[in-house]
Each structure stands twice: as structure tokens, then as C-alpha cells.
Coordinates of C-alpha atoms and ligand atoms in Angstrom, one line a residue:
M1 CA 18.1 200.2 286.7
R2 CA 15.4 202.9 286.8
T3 CA 16.3 206.4 287.7
P4 CA 14.2 207.7 290.5
G5 CA 10.9 208.9 289.2
K6 CA 8.3 211.1 290.5
S7 CA 6.1 208.4 292.1
E8 CA 9.1 207.1 294.2
T9 CA 10.5 210.6 294.9
R10 CA 7.7 212.7 296.1
P11 CA 8.9 213.2 299.6
S12 CA 5.6 214.8 300.8
K13 CA 3.1 217.1 299.5
C14 CA 5.2 220.0 300.7
R15 CA 7.2 221.7 298.1
L16 CA 9.4 224.8 297.9
A17 CA 7.3 227.8 297.7
G18 CA 6.4 229.2 294.2
P19 CA 3.9 229.4 291.8
P20 CA 2.0 226.2 291.0
S21 CA 3.0 224.5 287.6
G22 CA 2.1 226.6 284.6
L23 CA 1.4 229.7 286.3
P24 CA 3.5 232.8 286.0
R25 CA 5.1 234.1 289.2
G26 CA 2.7 237.1 289.0
A27 CA -0.3 234.8 289.4
V28 CA 0.2 234.1 293.1
T29 CA -0.8 237.5 294.3
D30 CA -4.4 238.5 294.1
S31 CA -5.5 242.1 293.1
H32 CA -4.7 243.2 296.6
G33 CA -1.3 241.7 296.5
N34 CA -2.5 239.2 299.1
H35 CA 0.0 236.5 298.4
T36 CA -0.9 233.7 300.9
A37 CA -4.6 233.9 300.1
A38 CA -4.0 233.6 296.3
I39 CA -1.6 230.5 296.9
R40 CA -4.1 229.0 299.2
R41 CA -6.8 229.2 296.6
L42 CA -4.4 227.8 293.8
A43 CA -3.0 225.3 296.0
A44 CA -6.4 223.9 296.8
Q45 CA -7.2 223.9 293.0
E46 CA -4.0 222.1 292.2
E47 CA -3.3 220.2 295.4
V48 CA 0.0 221.7 295.7
M49 CA 0.7 222.5 299.3
S50 CA 3.2 225.2 300.0
L51 CA 2.2 226.0 303.5
P52 CA 4.6 226.7 306.3
D53 CA 6.0 223.5 308.0
R54 CA 8.5 223.7 310.8
H55 CA 9.3 220.2 310.2
N56 CA 10.2 220.3 306.6
P57 CA 10.3 216.6 305.5
Y58 CA 12.3 217.2 302.3
S59 CA 14.8 214.4 301.7
F60 CA 17.3 213.6 298.9
E61 CA 17.1 209.9 299.9
P62 CA 15.5 208.5 296.8
F63 CA 18.0 210.1 294.7
L64 CA 20.9 209.0 296.9
E65 CA 19.5 205.5 297.0
W66 CA 19.5 205.3 293.3
R67 CA 23.1 206.6 293.2
R68 CA 24.3 204.2 295.9
N69 CA 23.0 201.2 293.8
V70 CA 23.8 202.2 290.3
R71 CA 26.3 200.0 288.4
Y72 CA 28.6 201.7 285.8
Y73 CA 28.3 198.8 283.4
A74 CA 25.4 196.6 284.1
D75 CA 23.1 199.8 284.2
D76 CA 24.5 201.2 281.0
P77 CA 22.8 199.3 277.9
F78 CA 24.5 202.1 275.6
L79 CA 28.0 201.2 276.8
Q80 CA 27.4 197.5 276.4
Q81 CA 26.1 198.1 272.8
V82 CA 29.1 200.2 272.1
A83 CA 31.5 197.7 273.5
R84 CA 29.7 194.9 271.5
H85 CA 29.9 196.8 268.3
Y86 CA 33.6 197.8 268.5
C87 CA 35.2 195.1 270.7
G88 CA 34.9 192.4 267.9
E89 CA 35.6 188.9 269.1
Q90 CA 36.9 190.0 272.5
W91 CA 33.4 191.1 273.4
P92 CA 32.3 188.2 275.6
D93 CA 35.6 188.6 277.6
V94 CA 35.1 192.4 277.8
D95 CA 31.5 191.8 278.9
R96 CA 32.4 189.3 281.5
A97 CA 35.3 191.2 282.9
A98 CA 33.2 194.3 283.2
R99 CA 30.5 192.7 285.0
E100 CA 33.0 191.0 287.4
M101 CA 34.6 194.3 288.1
D102 CA 31.3 196.5 288.1
R103 CA 30.6 196.4 291.9
R104 CA 34.3 197.3 292.8
V105 CA 34.3 200.1 290.5
S106 CA 30.7 201.6 291.0
V107 CA 30.7 201.2 294.7
R108 CA 34.1 200.6 296.5
W109 CA 36.4 202.5 294.3
R110 CA 33.8 205.4 293.9
D111 CA 33.7 205.7 297.7
L112 CA 37.3 205.6 298.1
A113 CA 37.8 208.3 295.6
E114 CA 35.2 210.3 297.3
E115 CA 36.8 209.9 300.6
A116 CA 40.2 210.7 299.3
S117 CA 39.1 214.0 297.7
Q118 CA 38.5 215.8 301.0
P119 CA 40.8 218.9 301.2
E120 CA 42.4 217.6 304.4
R121 CA 43.5 214.5 302.6
R122 CA 45.5 216.0 299.9
P123 CA 48.9 214.5 299.4
Y124 CA 52.0 216.4 301.0
V125 CA 55.7 215.8 301.1
Q126 CA 57.6 214.9 304.2
H127 CA 61.1 216.1 303.4
F128 CA 63.1 214.7 306.3
D129 CA 62.6 211.9 308.7
A130 CA 63.1 212.1 312.5
H131 CA 66.9 211.3 312.0
A132 CA 67.4 214.3 309.8
R133 CA 67.6 212.2 306.7
R134 CA 66.3 213.6 303.4
I135 CA 63.5 211.3 302.3
D136 CA 61.0 213.3 300.3
R137 CA 58.2 210.8 301.0
I138 CA 54.8 211.6 299.5
V139 CA 52.3 211.2 302.0
R140 CA 48.9 210.0 300.6
P141 CA 45.8 208.9 302.5
M142 CA 45.0 205.3 303.2
E143 CA 42.0 205.5 300.7
T144 CA 44.2 206.5 297.7
R145 CA 46.7 203.9 298.6
L146 CA 44.1 201.1 298.8
L147 CA 42.5 202.4 295.5
E148 CA 45.7 202.3 293.8
Q149 CA 46.7 198.9 295.1
E150 CA 43.5 197.3 294.0
V151 CA 43.2 199.0 290.6
F152 CA 46.8 198.1 289.8
A153 CA 46.0 194.5 291.0
E154 CA 43.7 194.2 288.0
A155 CA 47.0 193.5 286.2
L156 CA 45.9 195.6 283.3
F157 CA 49.3 195.5 281.7
H158 CA 49.9 191.7 281.9
P159 CA 50.5 190.3 278.3
E160 CA 47.4 188.0 278.9
T161 CA 45.0 190.8 279.5
P162 CA 43.1 191.3 276.3
R163 CA 43.5 194.9 275.0
W164 CA 39.8 195.5 275.0
V165 CA 39.4 194.3 278.4
R166 CA 42.1 196.8 279.6
L167 CA 40.3 199.6 277.6
M168 CA 36.8 198.8 279.2
K169 CA 38.2 198.7 282.6
M170 CA 39.9 201.9 282.2
F171 CA 36.8 203.5 281.0
L172 CA 35.0 202.3 284.1
I173 CA 37.8 203.3 286.4
Y174 CA 37.8 206.8 284.8
Q175 CA 34.2 207.4 285.8
N176 CA 35.6 208.0 289.3
G177 CA 37.7 211.0 288.0
E178 CA 41.5 211.3 288.4
A179 CA 41.5 210.0 291.9
C180 CA 45.3 209.5 291.8
V181 CA 44.8 206.4 289.7
A182 CA 43.9 207.8 286.2
C183 CA 47.3 209.5 285.6
P184 CA 49.5 206.8 287.0
L185 CA 47.7 204.2 284.9
V186 CA 48.3 205.7 281.7
C187 CA 51.7 206.6 282.6
T188 CA 52.5 202.9 283.6
E189 CA 50.8 201.9 280.1
G190 CA 53.3 204.2 278.3
L191 CA 56.2 202.9 280.4
V192 CA 55.3 199.3 279.7
A193 CA 54.9 199.9 276.0
L194 CA 58.4 201.6 276.0
L195 CA 59.9 198.7 278.0
E196 CA 58.4 196.0 275.8
R197 CA 60.1 197.6 272.8
F198 CA 63.5 198.6 274.5
A199 CA 64.2 196.8 277.6
D200 CA 67.5 195.1 277.0
S201 CA 69.2 194.9 280.3
P202 CA 68.6 192.9 283.5
A203 CA 67.6 196.3 285.2
T204 CA 65.2 197.3 282.5
L205 CA 63.7 193.7 282.1
R206 CA 63.2 193.7 286.0
I207 CA 61.2 196.9 285.8
L208 CA 59.1 195.6 283.0
D209 CA 58.3 192.5 285.0
H210 CA 57.4 194.6 288.1
C211 CA 55.0 196.5 285.9
R212 CA 53.4 193.6 284.1
N213 CA 53.5 190.8 286.7
G214 CA 53.9 192.5 290.0
V215 CA 56.3 191.4 292.8
D216 CA 54.7 189.9 295.8
G217 CA 51.2 191.0 294.5
R218 CA 52.2 194.6 294.2
F219 CA 52.2 196.0 290.7
A220 CA 54.7 198.9 290.0
V221 CA 53.3 202.4 289.3
G222 CA 54.9 204.6 286.6
A223 CA 55.1 208.2 286.0
Q224 CA 56.5 210.4 283.0
Y225 CA 58.5 213.8 283.3
L226 CA 58.9 215.6 280.2
S227 CA 58.0 219.3 281.1
E228 CA 60.6 221.8 282.2
I229 CA 60.2 225.3 283.6
Q230 CA 60.9 227.0 280.3
G231 CA 58.2 225.2 278.5
G232 CA 56.1 222.0 278.6
S233 CA 55.0 222.2 274.8
D234 CA 58.4 222.5 273.5
V235 CA 60.1 219.2 274.6
P236 CA 63.0 219.7 272.2
A237 CA 64.0 222.7 274.3
N238 CA 64.6 220.4 277.3
R239 CA 67.7 221.2 279.3
L240 CA 68.0 218.2 281.6
E241 CA 71.3 216.7 281.1
A242 CA 72.2 212.9 280.9
V243 CA 75.8 211.8 281.5
P244 CA 76.9 208.4 280.3
G245 CA 78.1 205.9 282.9
E246 CA 79.0 202.3 283.0
G247 CA 75.9 200.5 281.8
D248 CA 73.8 203.3 283.0
W249 CA 73.5 207.0 282.9
R250 CA 73.3 209.9 285.4
L251 CA 70.8 212.8 285.2
Y252 CA 71.4 216.5 286.3
G253 CA 68.9 219.3 286.1
S254 CA 65.3 219.7 286.9
K255 CA 61.7 218.9 285.8
F256 CA 58.9 221.3 286.6
F257 CA 55.8 219.1 286.3
C258 CA 56.1 215.7 287.7
S259 CA 52.9 214.0 288.5
A260 CA 52.4 210.7 290.2
T261 CA 55.6 211.6 292.2
H262 CA 54.9 208.6 294.5
A263 CA 55.6 206.3 291.5
D264 CA 58.0 203.5 291.5
Y265 CA 59.6 204.6 288.0
A266 CA 59.4 207.6 285.7
V267 CA 60.1 207.9 282.2
V268 CA 62.2 211.0 281.8
T269 CA 63.3 213.0 278.8
A270 CA 66.8 214.3 279.0
K271 CA 69.7 215.3 276.5
P272 CA 72.9 213.3 276.5
Q273 CA 75.7 215.5 277.4
G274 CA 77.0 217.8 274.6
T275 CA 74.0 216.8 272.1
E276 CA 70.8 218.5 271.0
S277 CA 68.8 215.5 270.8
V278 CA 66.3 214.5 273.4
A279 CA 66.7 210.9 274.7
L280 CA 64.4 208.7 276.7
F281 CA 65.3 207.2 280.1
V282 CA 63.6 205.1 282.8
V283 CA 64.5 206.2 286.1
P284 CA 63.7 204.2 289.4
A285 CA 62.4 206.3 292.3
W286 CA 64.5 204.5 295.0
V287 CA 68.1 203.4 295.4
P288 CA 67.8 199.5 295.0
G289 CA 67.2 197.8 298.3
E290 CA 66.7 201.2 300.1
P291 CA 63.2 202.1 299.8
R292 CA 63.5 205.3 301.9
Q293 CA 66.5 206.7 299.8
R294 CA 65.6 208.6 296.6
N295 CA 67.6 207.8 293.7
G296 CA 69.8 211.0 293.2
H297 CA 66.9 213.5 293.2
T298 CA 64.8 215.6 295.5
V299 CA 61.2 216.4 295.5
D300 CA 61.4 220.1 296.1
R301 CA 57.8 221.0 296.1
L302 CA 54.2 219.8 295.4
K303 CA 52.2 222.1 293.3
W304 CA 49.0 223.6 294.5
K305 CA 46.5 222.7 291.7
M306 CA 42.8 223.4 290.8
G307 CA 42.2 219.9 289.5
T308 CA 43.5 216.3 289.9
C309 CA 44.2 217.3 293.5
E310 CA 44.5 213.8 294.9
L311 CA 47.4 213.2 292.5
P312 CA 50.8 214.7 293.7
T313 CA 52.4 217.0 290.9
A314 CA 56.0 218.0 291.9
E315 CA 59.1 220.0 290.9
I316 CA 62.0 217.6 291.1
A317 CA 65.8 218.4 291.0
F318 CA 68.0 215.7 289.7
Q319 CA 71.5 215.4 291.1
G320 CA 73.0 212.3 289.4
A321 CA 70.0 210.1 289.4
R322 CA 70.7 206.6 288.0
A323 CA 68.8 206.2 284.6
Y324 CA 68.6 203.5 282.0
L325 CA 68.4 204.5 278.4
L326 CA 65.3 203.4 276.3
G327 CA 65.9 203.2 272.7
P328 CA 68.4 205.1 270.6
P329 CA 69.4 208.4 272.1
E330 CA 68.6 210.3 268.9
R331 CA 65.0 208.7 268.6
G332 CA 63.9 209.7 272.1
L333 CA 61.6 212.5 270.9
A334 CA 60.0 210.4 268.2
N335 CA 59.4 207.6 270.7
V336 CA 57.9 209.7 273.3
V337 CA 55.4 211.2 270.8
S338 CA 54.7 207.9 269.0
I339 CA 54.4 205.7 272.2
V340 CA 54.0 207.7 275.3
L341 CA 52.0 210.5 274.0
T342 CA 49.8 208.5 271.7
L343 CA 48.7 206.4 274.6
S344 CA 48.1 209.3 276.9
R345 CA 46.2 211.3 274.3
L346 CA 44.0 208.4 273.5
T347 CA 43.3 208.1 277.3
V348 CA 42.4 211.7 277.5
G349 CA 39.7 211.0 274.9
L350 CA 38.4 207.9 276.8
S351 CA 38.5 209.6 280.1
A352 CA 36.5 212.7 278.8
A353 CA 33.9 210.1 277.6
A354 CA 33.9 208.3 280.9
S355 CA 33.4 211.7 282.9
M356 CA 30.6 212.9 280.6
T357 CA 28.9 209.4 280.8
R358 CA 28.9 209.7 284.5
A359 CA 27.7 213.4 284.5
A360 CA 25.0 212.6 282.1
R361 CA 23.7 209.6 284.2
E362 CA 23.7 211.5 287.3
A363 CA 22.2 214.6 285.9
R364 CA 19.3 212.7 284.4
A365 CA 18.6 210.8 287.6
Y366 CA 18.7 214.1 289.6
A367 CA 16.5 215.9 287.0
E368 CA 13.9 213.0 287.3
F369 CA 13.9 213.2 291.1
R370 CA 14.0 217.0 291.7
E371 CA 10.8 218.9 291.3
A372 CA 10.2 222.7 291.0
F373 CA 7.0 224.4 290.4
G374 CA 5.1 221.2 290.9
Q375 CA 6.9 218.8 288.5
P376 CA 10.3 217.1 288.0
I377 CA 12.7 219.5 286.4
A378 CA 13.5 217.1 283.7
R379 CA 10.1 218.0 282.2
F380 CA 11.0 221.6 281.6
P381 CA 11.7 221.8 277.9
L382 CA 14.8 224.0 278.5
L383 CA 16.3 221.2 280.9
A384 CA 15.1 218.4 278.7
G385 CA 17.0 219.8 275.7
Q386 CA 20.2 220.2 277.9
L387 CA 20.0 216.8 279.2
G388 CA 19.6 215.5 275.6
R389 CA 22.6 217.4 274.6
L390 CA 24.6 216.2 277.6
E391 CA 23.7 212.5 276.8
G392 CA 24.3 213.0 273.1
R393 CA 27.8 214.4 273.6
A394 CA 28.6 211.6 276.2
R395 CA 27.5 209.0 273.7
R396 CA 29.1 210.3 270.6
T397 CA 32.4 210.8 272.5
T398 CA 32.2 207.4 273.9
A399 CA 31.4 205.7 270.5
G400 CA 34.2 207.8 268.9
A401 CA 36.7 206.8 271.5
F402 CA 35.9 203.1 271.0
R403 CA 36.1 203.4 267.2
L404 CA 39.3 205.2 267.2
Y405 CA 40.7 202.5 269.6
R406 CA 39.7 199.9 267.1
E407 CA 41.4 201.7 264.2
F408 CA 44.7 202.0 266.5
L409 CA 44.5 198.3 267.3
C410 CA 44.1 197.4 263.6
L411 CA 47.5 199.3 262.7
P412 CA 50.4 197.0 262.1
D413 CA 53.1 197.9 264.7
R414 CA 50.7 200.4 266.1
L415 CA 53.0 202.5 268.2
R416 CA 55.4 203.0 265.3
G417 CA 56.1 206.8 264.6
G418 CA 56.6 208.4 261.4
L419 CA 55.4 207.4 257.9
S420 CA 57.8 205.0 256.2
D421 CA 58.1 204.8 252.3
K422 CA 58.5 201.1 252.8
E423 CA 54.9 200.6 253.9
P424 CA 52.1 200.2 251.2
A425 CA 50.3 203.5 250.6
T426 CA 47.1 202.3 252.1
V427 CA 48.8 201.4 255.5
R428 CA 50.6 204.7 255.4
R429 CA 47.3 206.5 255.0
R430 CA 45.7 204.6 257.6
R431 CA 48.7 205.3 260.0
F432 CA 48.3 208.9 259.1
Q433 CA 44.5 209.0 259.8
V434 CA 45.0 207.5 263.3
R435 CA 47.8 209.9 264.1
E436 CA 45.6 213.0 263.4
L437 CA 42.5 211.5 264.9
V438 CA 44.4 210.9 268.3
M439 CA 45.1 214.6 268.4
L440 CA 41.8 215.7 267.1
Q441 CA 40.0 213.6 269.6
K442 CA 42.3 214.8 272.4
I443 CA 41.4 218.4 271.9
T444 CA 37.7 217.9 271.1
A445 CA 36.7 215.5 273.8
A446 CA 38.7 217.5 276.5
A447 CA 37.0 220.7 275.5
D448 CA 33.4 219.1 275.2
C449 CA 34.1 217.4 278.6
T450 CA 34.5 220.8 280.5
D451 CA 31.5 222.2 278.6
M452 CA 29.4 219.2 279.4
L453 CA 30.5 219.0 283.1
R454 CA 29.6 222.6 283.5
L455 CA 26.3 222.0 282.0
A456 CA 25.7 218.9 284.1
M457 CA 26.5 220.9 287.3
S458 CA 23.8 223.5 286.4
V459 CA 21.2 220.8 286.2
F460 CA 21.9 220.4 289.9
G461 CA 21.2 224.1 290.5
G462 CA 23.2 225.4 293.5
H463 CA 23.9 221.9 294.6
G464 CA 25.9 221.6 291.4
V465 CA 29.0 223.5 292.7
M466 CA 28.9 221.9 296.2
E467 CA 32.0 219.7 296.4
D468 CA 30.3 217.2 298.8
F469 CA 26.9 216.9 297.1
S470 CA 28.2 215.1 294.0
A471 CA 31.4 214.3 292.3
L472 CA 30.6 216.8 289.4
P473 CA 32.8 219.6 290.7
R474 CA 35.8 217.3 291.2
L475 CA 35.3 215.8 287.7
Y476 CA 35.0 219.4 286.2
R477 CA 38.1 220.4 287.9
D478 CA 40.0 217.4 286.6
A479 CA 38.5 218.0 283.0
A480 CA 40.3 221.4 283.0
V481 CA 43.6 219.5 283.6
N482 CA 42.7 217.2 280.9
E483 CA 42.6 220.1 278.5
L484 CA 46.2 221.1 279.3
W485 CA 48.5 218.1 279.8
E486 CA 49.5 215.7 277.1
G487 CA 49.7 218.5 274.5
P488 CA 47.6 221.8 275.0
R489 CA 44.9 222.5 272.2
N490 CA 47.0 225.2 270.5
V491 CA 50.0 222.9 270.2
L492 CA 48.0 220.1 268.8
L493 CA 45.9 222.3 266.4
T494 CA 49.4 223.6 265.0
Q495 CA 50.8 220.0 264.8
I496 CA 47.8 218.8 262.7
H497 CA 48.0 221.7 260.5
R498 CA 51.7 221.1 259.9
D499 CA 51.2 217.4 259.3
C500 CA 48.5 217.9 256.8
Q501 CA 50.5 220.8 255.3
R502 CA 53.5 218.4 254.7
T503 CA 51.4 215.6 253.2
R504 CA 49.0 217.6 251.1
E505 CA 50.6 216.5 247.7
S506 CA 50.7 212.9 248.7
Y507 CA 47.5 212.7 250.6
P508 CA 45.3 215.7 249.8
P509 CA 43.1 216.9 252.7
R510 CA 39.9 216.4 250.9
E511 CA 40.8 212.7 250.6
L512 CA 41.7 212.7 254.2
V513 CA 38.2 214.0 255.0
R514 CA 36.6 211.4 252.8
D515 CA 38.5 208.6 254.3
L516 CA 37.7 209.6 257.8
L517 CA 33.9 209.8 257.1
P518 CA 33.1 206.8 255.1
G519 CA 29.2 206.7 254.6
A520 CA 28.5 210.3 255.8
D521 CA 26.4 212.5 253.7
P522 CA 28.4 213.2 250.6
A523 CA 27.6 216.9 250.5
A524 CA 28.7 217.4 253.9
V525 CA 32.0 215.5 253.2
A526 CA 32.6 217.6 250.2
D527 CA 32.2 220.9 252.1
L528 CA 34.4 219.7 254.8
G529 CA 37.0 218.6 252.2
E530 CA 36.9 221.9 250.5
E531 CA 37.2 223.8 253.7
M532 CA 40.2 221.6 254.7
D533 CA 41.9 222.0 251.4
R534 CA 41.5 225.9 251.8
L535 CA 42.7 226.0 255.4
V536 CA 45.7 223.7 254.9
S537 CA 46.8 225.6 251.7
H538 CA 47.8 228.4 254.1
P539 CA 51.6 227.6 254.7
S540 CA 51.7 227.7 258.6
L541 CA 50.0 229.0 261.8
F542 CA 53.0 230.6 262.8
A543 CA 53.1 234.0 261.0
P544 CA 51.7 236.8 263.1
D545 CA 49.7 238.6 260.3
A546 CA 45.9 239.2 260.0
V547 CA 45.3 236.3 257.4
T548 CA 46.9 233.7 259.6
L549 CA 44.9 235.0 262.5
D550 CA 41.7 234.3 260.5
I551 CA 42.9 231.0 259.3
S552 CA 43.8 230.0 262.9
Q553 CA 40.3 230.8 264.2
A554 CA 38.7 228.9 261.3
W555 CA 41.0 226.0 261.8
E556 CA 40.2 225.5 265.4
G557 CA 36.4 225.4 264.5
F558 CA 36.9 223.3 261.7
C559 CA 39.0 220.6 263.6
H560 CA 36.0 220.3 266.1
R561 CA 33.5 220.0 263.4
L562 CA 35.6 217.2 261.7
M563 CA 36.0 215.3 264.8
H564 CA 32.4 215.6 265.8
A565 CA 31.4 214.2 262.4
Y566 CA 33.7 211.2 262.9
Q567 CA 32.1 210.6 266.4
D568 CA 28.6 211.0 264.9
L569 CA 29.3 208.4 262.5
A570 CA 30.8 206.1 265.2
L571 CA 27.7 206.5 267.2
Q572 CA 25.3 205.8 264.3
A573 CA 27.2 202.7 263.4
A574 CA 26.9 201.4 267.0
E575 CA 23.2 202.4 267.4
R576 CA 22.4 200.5 264.3
D577 CA 23.1 197.3 266.0
P578 CA 20.2 195.8 268.2
Q579 CA 20.6 196.3 271.9
P580 CA 22.5 193.5 273.7
Ligands
LIG601 C1 48.2 219.1 286.9 C2 49.2 219.0 285.8 C3 50.1 218.0 285.8 C4 51.1 217.8 284.9 N1 51.8 216.7 285.0 C5 52.8 216.6 284.2 C6 53.7 215.4 284.1 O1 53.6 214.6 285.0 N2 54.7 215.2 283.3 C7 54.9 216.2 282.6 O2 55.9 216.3 281.6 N3 54.3 217.3 282.3 C8 53.2 217.5 283.1 N4 52.3 218.7 283.0 C9 52.7 219.6 282.1 C10 51.9 219.7 281.0 O3 52.1 218.8 280.1 C11 52.3 221.2 280.4 O4 51.6 222.1 281.2 C12 51.8 221.3 278.9 O5 52.7 220.5 278.0 C13 52.0 223.0 278.6 O6 53.3 223.3 278.9 P1 53.5 224.7 279.6 O7 52.7 224.7 280.7 O8 54.9 224.9 279.8 O9 52.8 225.8 278.6 P2 53.5 226.4 277.4 O10 54.4 225.5 276.7 O11 54.3 227.5 277.9 O12 52.3 227.0 276.6 C14 51.5 228.1 276.9 C15 50.6 228.3 275.8 O13 51.1 228.6 274.5 C16 50.5 227.7 273.6 N5 51.6 227.3 272.7 C17 52.7 226.7 272.9 N6 53.4 226.3 271.8 C18 52.6 226.6 270.8 C19 52.7 226.6 269.4 N7 53.7 225.9 268.7 N8 51.6 226.9 268.6 C20 50.5 227.6 269.3 N9 50.3 227.7 270.5 C21 51.4 227.2 271.4 C22 50.0 226.6 274.3 O14 49.1 225.9 273.7 C23 49.5 227.2 275.7 O15 48.2 227.8 275.4 C24 51.3 218.8 283.9 C25 50.5 219.9 283.8 C26 49.4 220.0 284.8 C27 48.6 221.3 284.5

């Protein structure tokens, strides 16, 4: 689909007042300061009319018309090319599924997401019903509920849904921002992955079935509650207490950030009574058979957030909620990192790529439609450069996300945490690469996304910050949240440094760089390798001294450059293929 070009968009010869193209602003007054006469003369010369008109015919219609009809998949040959390059033999299925869903995601779900984002439609909690019973019901608008139901009806977590189809659908869905589906989707993905591994009782198997196959056409929604008031980064410091019962557990204490509070089930971290280890549990939201009675917890407050506003995020108090243990209690932390957080960090990278893709597409179309000083703004070299940067970042982040997902899928037993001596060295190294790349991508893509969305908004000028002119302000606010949850950047930077420190004898950093960047310019690889060797030789990023401060600053910049180099290679590989 073409973007709205000049010939289609010229609403009339009437433009906003200003100097005709190519003329400095001073040129519109004559030697006597006679502004109007000078403009008339120049307008006559250049056929630019800037005369008063009480019936100003200016219209955004050509741009809106384009936006109404654009398809996220069919109109994006680059995305098709990336998918064909990285999805391997699943490509025909992916292509078919994306085209089949294209209209739903690009029109219907986009519109539902827009409608649900109106401030008056934000979710709220109804604590009591009319009969003085505490219900803590999360009230969400009809648009959000419809959107969720239809997106979950795609059965993304059904065992027969190919992994690449799931990924592509998520990429397309994420172009609509959070919309109270992005977070629930990935939380459900994490829940399913945990249950596939650890469900071992009728209750947990039933939950797995509800998530994967649905019940009466309704698919379960998952959430994950890890963060507590004393610190979200430091999960080992969790205080929530788990008390063993007969065949299940009871939870006591509180969680401070609980998104997707309307979910059917939540993965919850808690410490078994009297121990220091963090265990993992699945907690149903409701008492079985009593859909209006919460399972041993209260939703005390919904947070007032800057981004992901359509998504409820609550503070919850547990007073004996029935919970089912997932996996060995002493392995809860390892499992939450290797399974739940791996999937959600991969998703942050993917959703950053999706948001940037939409922002770049809409900014380009608007810049080709909008005129200033007698020409489409896309022609101004400053703007042309910014659009190029925006598209370049969107593309490299997309290609990087697809490449990393391929490497993740190729790992044997891909969600296994830790590095086992029992595995061959090559597999151990690949596992380590993917682990570090997942964190590198999370911080780099999330940071690039906020930068690029801000840039995209600037292409729209003042309209860029109008909440009802385009989705960009909403995507920007969502992107700010993406930077913080699933491991804020400092925590992940520290973790990557610590990992590389620990393995530097068996897997020297310069070899890691070489393995991450096969085929890249050897001189650039050598420079990055040398820099990483030097930074990682510093014992840790914890000591509050001047040297550590310098190393920490350099480490942050280095990690971004390393991830960008990986993404650039991923992009070059995809672009070498002929267009589909
Ligand atoms: C909108 C929203 C929704 C959320 N939903 C959920 C949810 O559903 N479930 C859930 O469990 N959590 C959720 N979170 C919580 C989120 O995961 C935490 O905010 C995050 O983990 C950080 O924890 P904190 O806010 O307590 O910050 P802190 O842990 O207090 O960190 C503050 C700062 O210190 C830095 N820092 C901390 N430790 C280190 C370190 N070792 N080295 C260097 N720097 C460090 C951090 O990078 C950060 O910059 C949500 C957050 C938001 C914003």
C-alpha cells in the first residue's frame, strides 16, 4: 500500500502562512516591511496561495484514509522478508496465519485498543457488591474484554500452534500497544511453560488445560506476582509466606505490583514457612465454583500509572489464598528467571520492535502527507534523516528479535536455567549466549523504543503529543513501562557483568563477542572483544569507588553497542534475501 503522497494529499492551494519554499523567513517582507504585498508577489511567482480564507478547507482525510486501510502484515514487505528469513520451514504457516489475522489486528483490534484507552474507560476496582460482600471485582470496559477474548481465542498456547505463528501473531498484536492484552499474553505464556513442566496434580493439570485449550471457548488469562513493597529487583528478599496444607499451600502477606489483576490465575513467588528459598506457586483468582468470591486475597488498590493504563496493576493482600506448588521449592527463583522472565524479556524486545515498526510506518505516512513551506515535510533533509533513523532502528530491532528467537528455539531444552557441566561445551556456550542476549536485548530495545517513539511524535509536530490524534503518545507511555518491568536496566546490566565475570576463565569475553558476531568486520569484533575483556576484568559493579563508577558508565554504553552490532548483523542477513 502506498503512503499518502503529495498529489493525493494536497487539500487545496491554501497553505499555512509562511515563506514559500526555499526562502528564508525575512524574505516575506519588502524593504518597507510590507508583509502582505511581498507574499502576494512571491505567491504569484511560486503559485503558493497563503491568503486569508474564512472557510479553511484543510483536511487530514488523505492521511486518515491511509491509516484506516493499512495492514500491519500485508503492507509490510520488510516484515515478510524477516519472517521468511528466520522462520525456516514454518514460514508458509506463519505467512498464512498472519494474512488471516491481518484485518482483525490492523483494524478491529486497533480500534478496540484505541477506544479502551480513553481516560474515562480506565479499569477500576469495585470492592463490595450491593449485599455488602467483598468482591474486589476489576471493572474493565467492554472494548477491553472483547479484545482480550478475541485475542486469547487465537489459542496461541495450544500445543498445535507453531511457535513461529505464535511469535508473529504476538508481534502484530503488540503493534496495538499494551491495550490490556500484551502483558496478560506473556504472563499466560510463562504460566503455560511452567505448568507444562511442573503440573502434576488434577488441579494444576486443569489449569494447564484451561490455558491451552480453553473451556467453553474461553481461554484462561495468567498473571505473575513477584514484586513486593521492599523491592521488585530483589526477588530473593521476598517476604510472602507459604504455609503447607494438605495437597496445597496457603499464602500470607502482600504483593505490591500485580498487573493483569483480572486474570484467572497468577504465578506467585513466596517463601515456604521457615525457609529462605523462594518457591513458585500458581494461585487461582477465585474460589472454585464461586466466580464472585476471591481466593483468600483482597485487591486493596489499583495503581495510578503513566503507561499501560488500560491494564490494571494492583496491590494485593493474601490472607490464606489456596496455592499449588510448581516445581521444587528450592528451585523457585531459578525457575522464575529461566522460564518466566526469559519469556517476558524476549517479549519486551519483540514488543519494542513492534511499537517502533508502527511508529515508523505512521511517521513516514504523515511526513509524506503533511506539508510545510510548500512541500511535504518528509523532504526536509533534517526530517528525512530522522525518518531514516527511525525506520533503521525499527528494522534492526525487528530483525534482532527474530534472530534471537531462532537461537532460543534451537536450544535443546530451551527454558532450562543454569549451565550444566553435563552438556557439551558448545551447547553450554550457546545457552550462555542466549541468556546474555535476552538481557541485552531487553535493555537495548526498550531504551531504543522510548527514544524512537519520542522522535516519531516529533515528526507529527504539536499533534504528536495529542492523545487522540494518533496512538503514539500511548505507545510512548507504554514503552516507558517496558523499560522498568521484567528487570530494570541497571539490574540486568549488573547481572550480565556478573555472569561474564564468573565465566571469563572458561568462556573469555572476547570469544563471546566473536561468537555473537559471526561474519562482522574483524577489526570491529576485535575492538569490542578487547573492550569487553577490560570491562569484565573489573571484579564487580557494586563497589562505590571512582573506578567502578567509570567502568559502570562504560559498561552501559558497551552493552548497547554490542547489542546493536548483533541486531545489525541480523538485519543484513535478512536483507540479503530477495523480497518475497
Ligand atoms: C506498570 C508496572 C506494572 C508492574 N507489574 C508487575 C507485575 O505484574 N508483577 C510483578 O511482579 N512486578 C510488576 N512490576 C514491578 C517491576 O517488575 C518492578 O518495578 C521492577 O522489578 C523494579 O522493582 P522496584 O520498582 O521495586 O525498584 P527497585 O528494585 O527499588 O530498583 C530501583 C532502582 O535501583 C536499581 N537497582 C536495583 N538493584 C540494583 C543492582 N543490583 N544493581 C544496580 N542497580 C540496581 C534499579 O535498576 C532501579 O533503577 C510492575 C511495574 C510497573 C511499573
